[in-house]
Phi, psi and omega in degrees: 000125129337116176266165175301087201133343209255131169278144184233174184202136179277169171236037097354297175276342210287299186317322202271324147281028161227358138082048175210144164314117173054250155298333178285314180328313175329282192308270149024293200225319174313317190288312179314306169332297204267009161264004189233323200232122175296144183272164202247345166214097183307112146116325195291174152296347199254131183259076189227131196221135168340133175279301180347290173316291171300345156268013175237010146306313180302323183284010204051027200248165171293157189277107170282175203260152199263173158279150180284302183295179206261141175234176173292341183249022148297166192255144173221141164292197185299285224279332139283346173283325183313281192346299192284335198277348154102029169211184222292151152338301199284342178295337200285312183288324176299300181305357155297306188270352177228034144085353148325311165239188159309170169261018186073167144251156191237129184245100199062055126090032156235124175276141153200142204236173258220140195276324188301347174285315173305317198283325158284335171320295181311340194258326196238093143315144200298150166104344178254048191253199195335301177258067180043221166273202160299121168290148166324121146115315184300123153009117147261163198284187175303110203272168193268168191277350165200198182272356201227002141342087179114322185309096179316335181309300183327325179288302173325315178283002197269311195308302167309310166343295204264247236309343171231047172304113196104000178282153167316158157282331158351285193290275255286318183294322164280357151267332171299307153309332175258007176261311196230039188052186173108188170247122185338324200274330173285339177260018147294323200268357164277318171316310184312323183248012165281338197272304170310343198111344186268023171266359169156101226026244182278344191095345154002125148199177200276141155237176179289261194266161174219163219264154186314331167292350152269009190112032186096162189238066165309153154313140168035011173318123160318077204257170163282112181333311216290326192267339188302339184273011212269000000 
């Protein structure tokens, strides 16, 4: 965790204010560093430390101690919002990527998202929100036409479509996730369907041409995904 406020540092930069590479810093230095100054998220991958603490090891000084208690604006990785939310890391990131939660911000090439977003997550469970599910006995309303109904995503993938047009969906679906989070296999299945039609009456968007059975090959012709995948 991020306490609220608290600057931080990777060591990278740590090595580079001390005005050695990487690597030797690693080899070198790291293990004593990392016996005295704690990483702020135990067990990642992501090596990220109080800067305080770590400039006054670096300074030869004693290490202060962080505040303990908790505020609403610390920062938590994946593996602590699970903690609260009472599930897995990758549900955390999914629910990220399919708009449930924020996409966070990354601090060194770690999300992390604000504990009052997570903590509200937890008191409103999906399916729960201010006024709660569906009551006993009431109508449910119109179900969409498919799952991803509605979804901004969608458009963002109609859009890759058309700009990379003839790419595997593989590729398109693994830049895509890595430019706007999620996972490859959910913006496949946003593509899939984007391909299909399902960004808003047919998925309509402008292309160069569109194939004759659709109506003539106009210059900027509105076409449908469903006949351009044809």
């Amino acid at each position: 965790m991020i306490p609220k406020g608290r600057p931080v540092i990777n060591e990278a930069d740590i090595a580079q204010r001390v005005g050695v590479p990487l690597a030797t810093w690693r080899r070198r230095d790291a293990p004593a560093f990392r016996q005295h100054v704690p990483s702020l998220f135990p067990g990642s991958r992501f090596l990220i430390y109080d800067l305080e603490q770590a400039t006054a090891y670096l300074d030869g000084k004693p290490v202060p101690d962080l505040v303990a208690d908790e505020d609403p604006d610390d920062q938590l990785n994946d593996k602590e919002a699970a903690g609260i939310l009472g599930v897995d890391p990758s549900t955390v990131r999914a629910y990220a990527g399919q708009g449930y939660l924020s996409r966070g911000e990354t601090v060194y090439g770690a999300r992390v998202w604000r504990r009052h977003e997570i903590e509200r997550r937890r008191d409103n469970p999906l399916g729960q929100g201010k006024g709660g599910g569906r009551r006993a006995g009431e109508r449910q309303g119109p179900r969409k036409a498919h799952a991803y109904a509605g979804d901004p995503r969608l458009r963002t993938a109609s859009d890759a479509l058309a700009a990379g047009a003839g790419a595997p969906i593989s590729r398109i679906a693994a830049s895509l996730a890595q430019e706007h989070g999620g996972s490859p296999r959910t913006w496949e299945r946003l593509l899939n369907q984007a391909r299909q039609g399902g960004v808003g009456g047919c998925g309509g968007a402008l292309v160069k041409a569109a194939p004759p059975h659709c109506g003539g090959a106009a210059w900027f012709q509105l076409a449908c995904w469903c006949c351009l995948s044809s």
